[in-house]
Short mmCIF file of C-alpha atoms in Angstrom, two decimals:
data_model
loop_
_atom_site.label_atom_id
_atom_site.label_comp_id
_atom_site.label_asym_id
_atom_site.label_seq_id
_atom_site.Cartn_x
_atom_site.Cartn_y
_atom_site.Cartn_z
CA UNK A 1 125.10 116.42 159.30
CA UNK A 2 125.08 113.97 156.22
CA UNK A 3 122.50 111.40 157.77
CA UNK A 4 119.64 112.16 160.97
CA UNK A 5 119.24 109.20 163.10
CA UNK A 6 115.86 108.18 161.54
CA UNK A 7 117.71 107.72 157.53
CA UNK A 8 120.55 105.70 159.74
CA UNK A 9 117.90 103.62 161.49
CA UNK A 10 115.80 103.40 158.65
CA UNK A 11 119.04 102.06 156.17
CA UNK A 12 120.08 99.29 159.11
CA UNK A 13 116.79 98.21 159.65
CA UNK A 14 114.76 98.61 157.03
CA UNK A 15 116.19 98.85 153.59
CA UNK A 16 117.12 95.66 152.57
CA UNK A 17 119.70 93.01 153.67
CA UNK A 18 122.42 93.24 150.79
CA UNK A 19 125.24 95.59 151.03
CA UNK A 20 127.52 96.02 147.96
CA UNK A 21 130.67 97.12 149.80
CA UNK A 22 132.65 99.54 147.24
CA UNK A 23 136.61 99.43 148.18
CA UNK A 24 136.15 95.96 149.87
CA UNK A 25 139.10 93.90 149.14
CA UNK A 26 140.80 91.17 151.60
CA UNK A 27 143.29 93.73 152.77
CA UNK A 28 142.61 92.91 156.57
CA UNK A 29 144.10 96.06 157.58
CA UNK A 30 141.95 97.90 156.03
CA UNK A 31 138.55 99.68 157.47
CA UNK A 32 136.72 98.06 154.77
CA UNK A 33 137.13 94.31 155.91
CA UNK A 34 136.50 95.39 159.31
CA UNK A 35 133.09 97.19 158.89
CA UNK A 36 132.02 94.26 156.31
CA UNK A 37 131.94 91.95 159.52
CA UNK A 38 130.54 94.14 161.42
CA UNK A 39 127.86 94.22 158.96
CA UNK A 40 128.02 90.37 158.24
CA UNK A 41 127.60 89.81 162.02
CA UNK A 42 124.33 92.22 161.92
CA UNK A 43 123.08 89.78 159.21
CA UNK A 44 124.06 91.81 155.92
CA UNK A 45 125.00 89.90 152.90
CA UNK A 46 128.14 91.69 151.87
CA UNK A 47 129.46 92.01 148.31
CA UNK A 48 132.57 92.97 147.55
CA UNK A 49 133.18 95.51 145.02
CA UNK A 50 136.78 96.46 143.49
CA UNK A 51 138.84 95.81 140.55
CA UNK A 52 140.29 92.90 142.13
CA UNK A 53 136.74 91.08 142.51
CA UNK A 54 138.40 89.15 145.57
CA UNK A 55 136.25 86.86 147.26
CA UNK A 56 136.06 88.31 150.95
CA UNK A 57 134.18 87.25 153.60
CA UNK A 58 132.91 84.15 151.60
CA UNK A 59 131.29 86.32 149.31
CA UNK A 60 132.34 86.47 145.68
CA UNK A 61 133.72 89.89 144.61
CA UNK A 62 133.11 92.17 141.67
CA UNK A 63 134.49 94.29 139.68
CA UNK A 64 131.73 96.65 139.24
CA UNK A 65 128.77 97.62 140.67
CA UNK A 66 127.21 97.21 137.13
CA UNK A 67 128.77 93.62 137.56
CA UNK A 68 126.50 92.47 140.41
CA UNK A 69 124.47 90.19 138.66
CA UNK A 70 121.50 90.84 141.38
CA UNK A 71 119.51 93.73 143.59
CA UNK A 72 121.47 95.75 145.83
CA UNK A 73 119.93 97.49 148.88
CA UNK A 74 123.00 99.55 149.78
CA UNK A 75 125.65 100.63 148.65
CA UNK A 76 128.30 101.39 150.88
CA UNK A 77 131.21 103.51 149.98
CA UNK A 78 134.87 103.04 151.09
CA UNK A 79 136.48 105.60 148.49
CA UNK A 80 138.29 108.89 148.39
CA UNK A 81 135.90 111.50 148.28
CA UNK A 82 136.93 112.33 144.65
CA UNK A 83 135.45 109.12 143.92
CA UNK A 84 132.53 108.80 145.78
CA UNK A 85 130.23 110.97 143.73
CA UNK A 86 130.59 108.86 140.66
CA UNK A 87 129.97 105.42 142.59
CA UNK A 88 126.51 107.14 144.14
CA UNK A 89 125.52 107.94 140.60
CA UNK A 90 125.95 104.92 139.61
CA UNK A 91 123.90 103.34 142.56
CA UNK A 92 121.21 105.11 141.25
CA UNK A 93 121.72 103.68 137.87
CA UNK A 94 121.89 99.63 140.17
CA UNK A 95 118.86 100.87 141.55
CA UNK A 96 119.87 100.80 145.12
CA UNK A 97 117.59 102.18 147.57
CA UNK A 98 120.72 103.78 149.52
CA UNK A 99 123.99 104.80 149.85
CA UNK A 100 125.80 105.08 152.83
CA UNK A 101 129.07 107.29 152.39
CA UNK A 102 131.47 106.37 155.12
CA UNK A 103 133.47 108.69 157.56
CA UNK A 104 135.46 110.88 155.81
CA UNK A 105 133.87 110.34 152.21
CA UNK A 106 132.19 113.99 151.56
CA UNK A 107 130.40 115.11 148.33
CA UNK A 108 127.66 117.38 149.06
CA UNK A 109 126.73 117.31 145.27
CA UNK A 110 126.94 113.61 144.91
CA UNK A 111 124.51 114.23 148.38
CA UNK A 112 122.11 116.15 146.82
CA UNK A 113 121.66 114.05 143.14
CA UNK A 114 121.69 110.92 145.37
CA UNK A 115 119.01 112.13 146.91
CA UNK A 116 116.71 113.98 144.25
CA UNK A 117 117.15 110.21 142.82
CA UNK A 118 114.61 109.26 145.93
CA UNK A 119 117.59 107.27 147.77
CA UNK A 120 118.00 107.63 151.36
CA UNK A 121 121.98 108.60 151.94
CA UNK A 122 124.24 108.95 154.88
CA UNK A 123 127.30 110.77 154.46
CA UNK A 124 130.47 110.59 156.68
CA UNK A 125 129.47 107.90 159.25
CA UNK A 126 129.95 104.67 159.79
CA UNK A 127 127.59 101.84 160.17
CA UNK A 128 129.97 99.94 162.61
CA UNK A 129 129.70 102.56 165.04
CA UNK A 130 125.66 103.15 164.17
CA UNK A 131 125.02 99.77 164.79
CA UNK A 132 126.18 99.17 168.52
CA UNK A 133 123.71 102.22 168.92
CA UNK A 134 120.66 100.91 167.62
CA UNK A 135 121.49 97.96 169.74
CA UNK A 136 121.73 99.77 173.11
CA UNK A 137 118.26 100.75 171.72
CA UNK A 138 116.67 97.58 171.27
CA UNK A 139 115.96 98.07 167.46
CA UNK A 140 115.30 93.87 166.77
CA UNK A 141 116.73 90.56 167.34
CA UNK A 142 119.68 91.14 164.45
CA UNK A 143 121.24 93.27 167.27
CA UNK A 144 120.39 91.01 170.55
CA UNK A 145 124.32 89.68 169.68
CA UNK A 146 126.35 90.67 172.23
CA UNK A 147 129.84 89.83 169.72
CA UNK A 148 128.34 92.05 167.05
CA UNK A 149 131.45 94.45 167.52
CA UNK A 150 134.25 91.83 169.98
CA UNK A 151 133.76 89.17 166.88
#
C-alpha cells in the first residue's frame, strides 16, 4: 500500500489548504470535477491544472504546474500512470509538500524519488473516499459537514 493512514491523515489535515488538481478540466463527467468538490466542500482551494487552463470550480485554471503563480500544498494527480511520474517530479521542483496519486495512477519509481525529495505521497487512493473516513473519526470541524460527499 501506496499511502498508511497516518500520510493520508496527515495530507487532509495537515499539509496545507491548496490543492493543484492535475487533469482538472470542466468535463463534469469526469472523476476529476467530482473529487475537486469533494475537496472544495472539505475547504481546499482547488486549482485547476491542464492545457486547457479552464476555470473550474471558480478557480482559474493553468496550464502548468510551473504556471501557478503561488505555493502549492498538494498536488493531486488525475493522469495515466505513464504520466504521473513526470508531474510528481515536477511537484518537487513547485515545492509541494505532497502528492497524492489517485486510484489507479501507479509509479513505484515516481513513489520512491517523490519521496527521497522529503514529500509525503499517497499512491492509488482517493481523497473523496479518505475524507468521509476521517470524518466518521472526528478529525476537526472541516469535516462536521454532513453534505461533504451528497453536495
Amino acid at each position: 500500500m501506496y499511502g498508511d493512514e497516518a500520510t493520508i491523515r496527515k495530507i487532509l489535515t495537515e499539509l496545507g489548504d491548496t490543492w493543484a488538481v492535475v487533469g482538472l478540466s470542466s468535463n463534469r463527467s469526469r472523476a476529476a470535477y467530482h473529487v475537486a468538490e469533494v475537496l472544495q466542500r472539505f475547504g481546499k482551494r482547488v486549482v485547476p491544472v491542464h492545457p486547457k487552463a479552464e476555470t473550474v470550480h471558480g478557480e482559474q485554471g493553468y496550464a502548468s504546474l510551473a504556471d501557478i503563480p503561488f505555493e502549492v500544498d498538494v498536488v493531486d494527480v488525475f493522469v495515466n500512470s505513464d504520466l504521473a511520474g513526470t508531474v510528481a517530479d515536477e511537484a518537487v521542483g513547485k515545492g509541494a509538500r505532497a502528492v497524492w496519486f489517485q486510484l489507479g495512477v501507479v509509479d513505484e519509481a515516481a513513489y520512491d524519488r517523490t519521496r527521497a525529495a522529503g514529500l509525503d505521497m499517497v499512491m492509488d487512493r482517493c481523497p473523496a473516499i479518505e475524507i468521509p473516513a476521517l470524518r466518521q473519526e472526528g478529525a476537526g470541524p472541516a469535516l462536521a459537514d454532513p453534505n461533504i460527499m451528497t453536495g
